[in-house]
Amino acid sequence: MGREIDEVKYEVAIATRILAATGLATGVTAGLGHVSMRVPNQPDKFVVKGRGYEIDSLGEMQYYDMIVCDLEGYKIDGPARSTQCSEVKIHACILRERPDVMSVVHVHPRNVVLMTVLEETLVPMCQEGADLVRTPLPLYPHTKTVWSEEEGMELVRTLGDAKAVLMQGHGATMTGRSPSDAVISMLQLEEQARMNRWAVAAKGSDHKRISDAYLDEATNRPRQDEYPHFKELMRRIGGNPPRNGVWNSYRKQVSADMVKP
Ligand SMILES: [Zn+2]
């Protein structure tokens, strides 16, 4: 299928392993969840984890385990004995209907699931991911897995132009500009859900949240390299430092035994 697709498969395998490494898919959910990535130069194709491996755990994936699909969710390449993931329509329908999306992550994070069953609206409770929940996220009102085109399209309509959609008693689906954007955003969403759960347990449904005024204050401010004590140094080293260090750390952790294409 070509060098580019093998590189995309490797990136998807890394992101899939990071779901396990960060606890988004462990224990009872060790085999559940998937990351997809649109192939940059073939935008009508995407790569995602499949089903039917002898060892089926997100933390074990290699690039050659990955499945290439078209935007209808049909398998067009991958190991002979593997199928696409059962919820491939989540990825196919979103990537087809949202050309702005490059990557989709679907997992069953425990705190997110719990809060959807309790019908508690997630609100900003810490900095990390506050923007994700500042406006209530859309909720797909079903617990069943997304198998059909109709179910996939209902999920897409519920998502609308939001970044993520919650799925009642099931999980969440996150969109992103890249696998790292989508996975890190999913981690932040799960952290907000954990903080919301503690708040509900301590204070009930009408607990306090970070106010819009404080969120605005945190957002509407100069860039860090505009402050006098950073300005000269950051100009010399070429602007604000890169923000992908955490991703690179997980990447290093999970890739030690990975085969490169
Ligand atoms: Zn699911």
PDB file of C-alpha atoms and ligand atoms in Angstrom:
ATOM      1  CA  MET A   1       0.000   0.000   0.000  1.00  0.00           C
ATOM      2  CA  GLY A   2       3.019   2.259   0.045  1.00  0.00           C
ATOM      3  CA  ARG A   3       5.423   3.950   2.376  1.00  0.00           C
ATOM      4  CA  GLU A   4       3.054   6.750   3.417  1.00  0.00           C
ATOM      5  CA  ILE A   5       0.373   4.341   4.580  1.00  0.00           C
ATOM      6  CA  ASP A   6       2.935   2.300   6.549  1.00  0.00           C
ATOM      7  CA  GLU A   7       4.036   5.498   8.310  1.00  0.00           C
ATOM      8  CA  VAL A   8       0.400   6.310   9.139  1.00  0.00           C
ATOM      9  CA  LYS A   9      -0.078   2.743  10.429  1.00  0.00           C
ATOM     10  CA  TYR A  10       2.925   3.225  12.730  1.00  0.00           C
ATOM     11  CA  GLU A  11       1.528   6.520  14.082  1.00  0.00           C
ATOM     12  CA  VAL A  12      -1.870   4.904  14.684  1.00  0.00           C
ATOM     13  CA  ALA A  13      -0.257   1.910  16.444  1.00  0.00           C
ATOM     14  CA  ILE A  14       1.661   4.315  18.735  1.00  0.00           C
ATOM     15  CA  ALA A  15      -1.495   6.305  19.545  1.00  0.00           C
ATOM     16  CA  THR A  16      -3.399   3.045  20.167  1.00  0.00           C
ATOM     17  CA  ARG A  17      -0.723   1.882  22.631  1.00  0.00           C
ATOM     18  CA  ILE A  18      -0.847   5.267  24.366  1.00  0.00           C
ATOM     19  CA  LEU A  19      -4.565   4.727  25.072  1.00  0.00           C
ATOM     20  CA  ALA A  20      -3.481   1.704  27.113  1.00  0.00           C
ATOM     21  CA  ALA A  21      -0.462   3.429  28.700  1.00  0.00           C
ATOM     22  CA  THR A  22      -2.580   6.345  29.936  1.00  0.00           C
ATOM     23  CA  GLY A  23      -5.357   4.196  31.398  1.00  0.00           C
ATOM     24  CA  LEU A  24      -7.971   5.072  28.787  1.00  0.00           C
ATOM     25  CA  ALA A  25      -8.124   1.388  27.808  1.00  0.00           C
ATOM     26  CA  THR A  26      -6.996  -0.977  30.573  1.00  0.00           C
ATOM     27  CA  GLY A  27      -8.428  -3.781  32.681  1.00  0.00           C
ATOM     28  CA  VAL A  28     -11.923  -4.611  31.491  1.00  0.00           C
ATOM     29  CA  THR A  29     -11.502  -2.184  28.566  1.00  0.00           C
ATOM     30  CA  ALA A  30      -7.993  -3.379  27.531  1.00  0.00           C
ATOM     31  CA  GLY A  31      -9.221  -4.496  24.102  1.00  0.00           C
ATOM     32  CA  LEU A  32     -11.770  -1.704  23.647  1.00  0.00           C
ATOM     33  CA  GLY A  33     -11.150   1.578  21.912  1.00  0.00           C
ATOM     34  CA  HIS A  34      -9.487   2.788  18.760  1.00  0.00           C
ATOM     35  CA  VAL A  35      -7.696   5.699  17.169  1.00  0.00           C
ATOM     36  CA  SER A  36      -8.036   6.471  13.472  1.00  0.00           C
ATOM     37  CA  MET A  37      -5.979   8.746  11.271  1.00  0.00           C
ATOM     38  CA  ARG A  38      -6.854  10.006   7.810  1.00  0.00           C
ATOM     39  CA  VAL A  39      -4.088   9.291   5.276  1.00  0.00           C
ATOM     40  CA  PRO A  40      -2.850  12.835   4.472  1.00  0.00           C
ATOM     41  CA  ASN A  41      -2.302  12.358   0.726  1.00  0.00           C
ATOM     42  CA  GLN A  42      -5.231   9.950   0.294  1.00  0.00           C
ATOM     43  CA  PRO A  43      -7.935  11.694   2.377  1.00  0.00           C
ATOM     44  CA  ASP A  44     -10.609   9.154   1.360  1.00  0.00           C
ATOM     45  CA  LYS A  45      -8.738   6.474   3.328  1.00  0.00           C
ATOM     46  CA  PHE A  46      -8.034   6.062   7.025  1.00  0.00           C
ATOM     47  CA  VAL A  47      -6.116   3.667   9.264  1.00  0.00           C
ATOM     48  CA  VAL A  48      -7.546   2.138  12.450  1.00  0.00           C
ATOM     49  CA  LYS A  49      -7.061  -0.857  14.767  1.00  0.00           C
ATOM     50  CA  GLY A  50      -8.931  -4.010  13.780  1.00  0.00           C
ATOM     51  CA  ARG A  51     -10.382  -7.080  15.439  1.00  0.00           C
ATOM     52  CA  GLY A  52      -9.536 -10.786  15.393  1.00  0.00           C
ATOM     53  CA  TYR A  53      -5.913 -10.781  16.557  1.00  0.00           C
ATOM     54  CA  GLU A  54      -4.606 -13.684  18.609  1.00  0.00           C
ATOM     55  CA  ILE A  55      -3.550 -11.169  21.282  1.00  0.00           C
ATOM     56  CA  ASP A  56      -6.114  -8.363  21.214  1.00  0.00           C
ATOM     57  CA  SER A  57      -4.956  -5.620  23.528  1.00  0.00           C
ATOM     58  CA  LEU A  58      -4.359  -1.995  22.614  1.00  0.00           C
ATOM     59  CA  GLY A  59      -0.948  -2.058  24.272  1.00  0.00           C
ATOM     60  CA  GLU A  60       0.295  -4.800  21.920  1.00  0.00           C
ATOM     61  CA  MET A  61      -0.387  -3.234  18.527  1.00  0.00           C
ATOM     62  CA  GLN A  62       2.218  -3.110  15.746  1.00  0.00           C
ATOM     63  CA  TYR A  63       1.985  -1.140  12.508  1.00  0.00           C
ATOM     64  CA  TYR A  64       1.302  -4.305  10.510  1.00  0.00           C
ATOM     65  CA  ASP A  65      -1.772  -5.070  12.670  1.00  0.00           C
ATOM     66  CA  MET A  66      -3.512  -1.900  11.455  1.00  0.00           C
ATOM     67  CA  ILE A  67      -6.404  -1.868   8.975  1.00  0.00           C
ATOM     68  CA  VAL A  68      -6.837   0.559   6.072  1.00  0.00           C
ATOM     69  CA  CYS A  69     -10.479   1.498   5.373  1.00  0.00           C
ATOM     70  CA  ASP A  70     -12.430   3.665   2.953  1.00  0.00           C
ATOM     71  CA  LEU A  71     -14.875   6.332   4.122  1.00  0.00           C
ATOM     72  CA  GLU A  72     -17.756   3.835   4.027  1.00  0.00           C
ATOM     73  CA  GLY A  73     -15.938   1.677   6.591  1.00  0.00           C
ATOM     74  CA  TYR A  74     -14.947  -1.151   4.223  1.00  0.00           C
ATOM     75  CA  LYS A  75     -11.553  -2.806   4.786  1.00  0.00           C
ATOM     76  CA  ILE A  76      -9.184  -2.271   1.877  1.00  0.00           C
ATOM     77  CA  ASP A  77      -5.926  -3.517   3.418  1.00  0.00           C
ATOM     78  CA  GLY A  78      -4.622  -5.210   6.550  1.00  0.00           C
ATOM     79  CA  PRO A  79      -3.880  -8.659   8.007  1.00  0.00           C
ATOM     80  CA  ALA A  80      -5.842 -11.370   6.171  1.00  0.00           C
ATOM     81  CA  ARG A  81      -7.524 -12.779   9.301  1.00  0.00           C
ATOM     82  CA  SER A  82      -8.449  -9.424  10.870  1.00  0.00           C
ATOM     83  CA  THR A  83     -11.561  -7.337  10.341  1.00  0.00           C
ATOM     84  CA  GLN A  84     -12.054  -3.637  10.912  1.00  0.00           C
ATOM     85  CA  CYS A  85     -12.970  -2.702  14.497  1.00  0.00           C
ATOM     86  CA  SER A  86     -16.654  -3.393  15.143  1.00  0.00           C
ATOM     87  CA  GLU A  87     -17.410   0.322  15.563  1.00  0.00           C
ATOM     88  CA  VAL A  88     -15.595   1.334  12.368  1.00  0.00           C
ATOM     89  CA  LYS A  89     -18.647   3.442  11.364  1.00  0.00           C
ATOM     90  CA  ILE A  90     -17.768   5.920  14.137  1.00  0.00           C
ATOM     91  CA  HIS A  91     -14.569   6.707  12.243  1.00  0.00           C
ATOM     92  CA  ALA A  92     -15.906   6.328   8.685  1.00  0.00           C
ATOM     93  CA  CYS A  93     -18.938   8.577   9.203  1.00  0.00           C
ATOM     94  CA  ILE A  94     -17.064  11.329  11.089  1.00  0.00           C
ATOM     95  CA  LEU A  95     -14.069  11.398   8.707  1.00  0.00           C
ATOM     96  CA  ARG A  96     -16.447  11.448   5.702  1.00  0.00           C
ATOM     97  CA  GLU A  97     -18.779  14.160   7.023  1.00  0.00           C
ATOM     98  CA  ARG A  98     -16.158  16.324   8.775  1.00  0.00           C
ATOM     99  CA  PRO A  99     -13.333  17.045   6.305  1.00  0.00           C
ATOM    100  CA  ASP A 100     -11.696  19.247   8.976  1.00  0.00           C
ATOM    101  CA  VAL A 101     -11.065  16.182  11.173  1.00  0.00           C
ATOM    102  CA  MET A 102      -7.806  14.239  10.709  1.00  0.00           C
ATOM    103  CA  SER A 103      -8.116  11.825  13.620  1.00  0.00           C
ATOM    104  CA  VAL A 104     -10.877  10.247  15.732  1.00  0.00           C
ATOM    105  CA  VAL A 105     -10.535   8.498  19.098  1.00  0.00           C
ATOM    106  CA  HIS A 106     -13.236   6.356  20.674  1.00  0.00           C
ATOM    107  CA  VAL A 107     -12.818   4.818  24.150  1.00  0.00           C
ATOM    108  CA  HIS A 108     -14.914   3.825  27.161  1.00  0.00           C
ATOM    109  CA  PRO A 109     -13.312   5.909  29.965  1.00  0.00           C
ATOM    110  CA  ARG A 110     -14.760   4.962  33.330  1.00  0.00           C
ATOM    111  CA  ASN A 111     -15.464   8.435  34.732  1.00  0.00           C
ATOM    112  CA  VAL A 112     -16.983   9.734  31.502  1.00  0.00           C
ATOM    113  CA  VAL A 113     -19.237   6.663  31.314  1.00  0.00           C
ATOM    114  CA  LEU A 114     -20.298   7.055  34.942  1.00  0.00           C
ATOM    115  CA  MET A 115     -21.191  10.720  34.548  1.00  0.00           C
ATOM    116  CA  THR A 116     -23.285  10.075  31.418  1.00  0.00           C
ATOM    117  CA  VAL A 117     -25.283   7.415  33.283  1.00  0.00           C
ATOM    118  CA  LEU A 118     -25.811   9.800  36.201  1.00  0.00           C
ATOM    119  CA  GLU A 119     -26.857  12.423  33.613  1.00  0.00           C
ATOM    120  CA  GLU A 120     -24.481  14.914  35.203  1.00  0.00           C
ATOM    121  CA  THR A 121     -23.351  17.683  32.835  1.00  0.00           C
ATOM    122  CA  LEU A 122     -19.552  17.972  32.765  1.00  0.00           C
ATOM    123  CA  VAL A 123     -18.399  21.491  33.715  1.00  0.00           C
ATOM    124  CA  PRO A 124     -14.896  22.996  34.008  1.00  0.00           C
ATOM    125  CA  MET A 125     -13.296  21.812  37.277  1.00  0.00           C
ATOM    126  CA  CYS A 126      -9.569  22.162  36.476  1.00  0.00           C
ATOM    127  CA  GLN A 127      -7.409  23.876  33.864  1.00  0.00           C
ATOM    128  CA  GLU A 128      -6.680  20.778  31.790  1.00  0.00           C
ATOM    129  CA  GLY A 129      -9.457  20.424  29.232  1.00  0.00           C
ATOM    130  CA  ALA A 130     -11.571  23.267  30.636  1.00  0.00           C
ATOM    131  CA  ASP A 131     -12.384  24.478  27.107  1.00  0.00           C
ATOM    132  CA  LEU A 132     -13.702  21.031  26.182  1.00  0.00           C
ATOM    133  CA  VAL A 133     -16.514  21.226  28.743  1.00  0.00           C
ATOM    134  CA  ARG A 134     -17.077  24.973  29.007  1.00  0.00           C
ATOM    135  CA  THR A 135     -20.096  24.525  26.735  1.00  0.00           C
ATOM    136  CA  PRO A 136     -21.958  21.272  27.535  1.00  0.00           C
ATOM    137  CA  LEU A 137     -20.859  18.500  25.163  1.00  0.00           C
ATOM    138  CA  PRO A 138     -23.517  16.817  23.009  1.00  0.00           C
ATOM    139  CA  LEU A 139     -24.807  13.455  24.290  1.00  0.00           C
ATOM    140  CA  TYR A 140     -25.622  10.506  22.012  1.00  0.00           C
ATOM    141  CA  PRO A 141     -28.564   8.969  23.865  1.00  0.00           C
ATOM    142  CA  HIS A 142     -27.731   5.279  23.366  1.00  0.00           C
ATOM    143  CA  THR A 143     -25.583   2.656  25.105  1.00  0.00           C
ATOM    144  CA  LYS A 144     -25.492   0.250  22.126  1.00  0.00           C
ATOM    145  CA  THR A 145     -22.305   0.020  20.101  1.00  0.00           C
ATOM    146  CA  VAL A 146     -22.255   1.908  16.792  1.00  0.00           C
ATOM    147  CA  TRP A 147     -22.383  -0.736  14.061  1.00  0.00           C
ATOM    148  CA  SER A 148     -24.595   0.530  11.231  1.00  0.00           C
ATOM    149  CA  GLU A 149     -24.420   3.455   8.828  1.00  0.00           C
ATOM    150  CA  GLU A 150     -27.621   4.836  10.412  1.00  0.00           C
ATOM    151  CA  GLU A 151     -26.122   4.681  13.901  1.00  0.00           C
ATOM    152  CA  GLY A 152     -22.897   6.285  12.642  1.00  0.00           C
ATOM    153  CA  MET A 153     -24.827   9.113  10.999  1.00  0.00           C
ATOM    154  CA  GLU A 154     -26.921   9.700  14.120  1.00  0.00           C
ATOM    155  CA  LEU A 155     -23.666  10.018  16.057  1.00  0.00           C
ATOM    156  CA  VAL A 156     -22.334  12.506  13.459  1.00  0.00           C
ATOM    157  CA  ARG A 157     -25.525  14.586  13.656  1.00  0.00           C
ATOM    158  CA  THR A 158     -25.284  14.604  17.467  1.00  0.00           C
ATOM    159  CA  LEU A 159     -21.603  15.618  17.277  1.00  0.00           C
ATOM    160  CA  GLY A 160     -22.386  18.493  14.881  1.00  0.00           C
ATOM    161  CA  ASP A 161     -19.377  20.801  14.764  1.00  0.00           C
ATOM    162  CA  ALA A 162     -18.316  20.025  18.357  1.00  0.00           C
ATOM    163  CA  LYS A 163     -14.922  18.530  19.167  1.00  0.00           C
ATOM    164  CA  ALA A 164     -16.355  15.567  21.071  1.00  0.00           C
ATOM    165  CA  VAL A 165     -19.554  13.652  21.712  1.00  0.00           C
ATOM    166  CA  LEU A 166     -20.476  11.740  24.880  1.00  0.00           C
ATOM    167  CA  MET A 167     -22.216   8.372  24.521  1.00  0.00           C
ATOM    168  CA  GLN A 168     -24.603   7.442  27.330  1.00  0.00           C
ATOM    169  CA  GLY A 169     -23.407   4.472  29.388  1.00  0.00           C
ATOM    170  CA  HIS A 170     -20.828   3.702  26.684  1.00  0.00           C
ATOM    171  CA  GLY A 171     -17.989   6.229  26.317  1.00  0.00           C
ATOM    172  CA  ALA A 172     -16.914   9.186  24.265  1.00  0.00           C
ATOM    173  CA  THR A 173     -15.663  10.030  20.793  1.00  0.00           C
ATOM    174  CA  MET A 174     -13.098  12.795  20.272  1.00  0.00           C
ATOM    175  CA  THR A 175     -12.010  14.483  17.049  1.00  0.00           C
ATOM    176  CA  GLY A 176      -8.624  16.077  16.418  1.00  0.00           C
ATOM    177  CA  ARG A 177      -6.109  17.580  14.033  1.00  0.00           C
ATOM    178  CA  SER A 178      -3.841  14.583  14.691  1.00  0.00           C
ATOM    179  CA  PRO A 179      -3.809  11.409  16.791  1.00  0.00           C
ATOM    180  CA  SER A 180      -1.876  13.229  19.540  1.00  0.00           C
ATOM    181  CA  ASP A 181      -4.427  16.068  19.622  1.00  0.00           C
ATOM    182  CA  ALA A 182      -7.353  13.635  19.819  1.00  0.00           C
ATOM    183  CA  VAL A 183      -5.767  11.318  22.422  1.00  0.00           C
ATOM    184  CA  ILE A 184      -4.520  14.125  24.696  1.00  0.00           C
ATOM    185  CA  SER A 185      -7.946  15.807  24.457  1.00  0.00           C
ATOM    186  CA  MET A 186      -9.583  12.518  25.451  1.00  0.00           C
ATOM    187  CA  LEU A 187      -7.250  12.293  28.461  1.00  0.00           C
ATOM    188  CA  GLN A 188      -8.262  15.810  29.456  1.00  0.00           C
ATOM    189  CA  LEU A 189     -11.951  14.967  29.060  1.00  0.00           C
ATOM    190  CA  GLU A 190     -11.572  11.944  31.326  1.00  0.00           C
ATOM    191  CA  GLU A 191      -9.736  14.136  33.883  1.00  0.00           C
ATOM    192  CA  GLN A 192     -12.588  16.666  33.837  1.00  0.00           C
ATOM    193  CA  ALA A 193     -15.037  13.779  34.338  1.00  0.00           C
ATOM    194  CA  ARG A 194     -13.002  12.504  37.319  1.00  0.00           C
ATOM    195  CA  MET A 195     -12.996  15.976  38.907  1.00  0.00           C
ATOM    196  CA  ASN A 196     -16.728  16.352  38.255  1.00  0.00           C
ATOM    197  CA  ARG A 197     -17.366  12.978  39.869  1.00  0.00           C
ATOM    198  CA  TRP A 198     -15.537  14.022  43.030  1.00  0.00           C
ATOM    199  CA  ALA A 199     -17.418  17.331  43.081  1.00  0.00           C
ATOM    200  CA  VAL A 200     -20.807  15.621  42.737  1.00  0.00           C
ATOM    201  CA  ALA A 201     -19.886  13.139  45.473  1.00  0.00           C
ATOM    202  CA  ALA A 202     -18.808  15.958  47.804  1.00  0.00           C
ATOM    203  CA  LYS A 203     -21.402  18.612  47.074  1.00  0.00           C
ATOM    204  CA  GLY A 204     -24.188  17.174  44.896  1.00  0.00           C
ATOM    205  CA  SER A 205     -25.258  18.125  41.389  1.00  0.00           C
ATOM    206  CA  ASP A 206     -25.274  21.886  42.017  1.00  0.00           C
ATOM    207  CA  HIS A 207     -21.580  22.046  42.991  1.00  0.00           C
ATOM    208  CA  LYS A 208     -19.467  25.040  42.006  1.00  0.00           C
ATOM    209  CA  ARG A 209     -17.419  25.165  38.789  1.00  0.00           C
ATOM    210  CA  ILE A 210     -14.627  27.380  37.466  1.00  0.00           C
ATOM    211  CA  SER A 211     -16.401  30.575  36.464  1.00  0.00           C
ATOM    212  CA  ASP A 212     -16.482  31.970  32.929  1.00  0.00           C
ATOM    213  CA  ALA A 213     -14.785  35.086  34.283  1.00  0.00           C
ATOM    214  CA  TYR A 214     -11.774  33.055  35.490  1.00  0.00           C
ATOM    215  CA  LEU A 215     -11.676  31.038  32.263  1.00  0.00           C
ATOM    216  CA  ASP A 216     -11.728  34.274  30.222  1.00  0.00           C
ATOM    217  CA  GLU A 217      -8.967  35.686  32.388  1.00  0.00           C
ATOM    218  CA  ALA A 218      -6.867  32.565  31.770  1.00  0.00           C
ATOM    219  CA  THR A 219      -7.422  32.765  28.010  1.00  0.00           C
ATOM    220  CA  ASN A 220      -7.367  36.469  27.165  1.00  0.00           C
ATOM    221  CA  ARG A 221      -3.810  37.389  28.051  1.00  0.00           C
ATOM    222  CA  PRO A 222      -0.517  38.038  26.247  1.00  0.00           C
ATOM    223  CA  ARG A 223       1.555  35.117  24.972  1.00  0.00           C
ATOM    224  CA  GLN A 224       4.241  33.989  27.381  1.00  0.00           C
ATOM    225  CA  ASP A 225       7.019  35.266  25.106  1.00  0.00           C
ATOM    226  CA  GLU A 226       5.623  38.798  25.417  1.00  0.00           C
ATOM    227  CA  TYR A 227       6.490  39.067  29.139  1.00  0.00           C
ATOM    228  CA  PRO A 228       9.738  40.979  29.808  1.00  0.00           C
ATOM    229  CA  HIS A 229      11.473  38.162  31.721  1.00  0.00           C
ATOM    230  CA  PHE A 230      10.867  35.658  28.898  1.00  0.00           C
ATOM    231  CA  LYS A 231      10.967  37.930  25.877  1.00  0.00           C
ATOM    232  CA  GLU A 232      14.668  38.099  25.051  1.00  0.00           C
ATOM    233  CA  LEU A 233      15.437  34.466  25.896  1.00  0.00           C
ATOM    234  CA  MET A 234      12.499  33.102  23.897  1.00  0.00           C
ATOM    235  CA  ARG A 235      13.388  35.286  20.926  1.00  0.00           C
ATOM    236  CA  ARG A 236      16.880  33.747  20.989  1.00  0.00           C
ATOM    237  CA  ILE A 237      15.601  30.153  21.186  1.00  0.00           C
ATOM    238  CA  GLY A 238      12.914  30.727  18.569  1.00  0.00           C
ATOM    239  CA  GLY A 239       9.661  31.420  20.430  1.00  0.00           C
ATOM    240  CA  ASN A 240       7.558  29.481  22.917  1.00  0.00           C
ATOM    241  CA  PRO A 241       8.971  26.013  23.675  1.00  0.00           C
ATOM    242  CA  PRO A 242       7.252  23.052  21.946  1.00  0.00           C
ATOM    243  CA  ARG A 243       4.239  21.651  23.796  1.00  0.00           C
ATOM    244  CA  ASN A 244       4.469  18.025  22.631  1.00  0.00           C
ATOM    245  CA  GLY A 245       6.914  16.830  25.285  1.00  0.00           C
ATOM    246  CA  VAL A 246       4.322  14.746  27.137  1.00  0.00           C
ATOM    247  CA  TRP A 247       3.253  13.017  23.944  1.00  0.00           C
ATOM    248  CA  ASN A 248       6.896  12.323  23.086  1.00  0.00           C
ATOM    249  CA  SER A 249       7.430  10.837  26.530  1.00  0.00           C
ATOM    250  CA  TYR A 250       4.512   8.412  26.103  1.00  0.00           C
ATOM    251  CA  ARG A 251       5.709   7.725  22.577  1.00  0.00           C
ATOM    252  CA  LYS A 252       9.143   6.716  23.887  1.00  0.00           C
ATOM    253  CA  GLN A 253       7.558   4.576  26.612  1.00  0.00           C
ATOM    254  CA  VAL A 254       5.313   2.566  24.281  1.00  0.00           C
ATOM    255  CA  SER A 255       7.562   2.233  21.243  1.00  0.00           C
ATOM    256  CA  ALA A 256      10.499   0.315  22.801  1.00  0.00           C
ATOM    257  CA  ASP A 257       9.367  -3.045  21.351  1.00  0.00           C
ATOM    258  CA  MET A 258       7.692  -1.691  18.233  1.00  0.00           C
ATOM    259  CA  VAL A 259       8.745  -2.763  14.751  1.00  0.00           C
ATOM    260  CA  LYS A 260       9.344   0.187  12.441  1.00  0.00           C
ATOM    261  CA  PRO A 261       8.025   0.021   8.868  1.00  0.00           C
TER     262      PRO A 261
HETATM  263 ZN    ZN B   1     -17.469   1.696  22.048  1.00  0.00          ZN
END
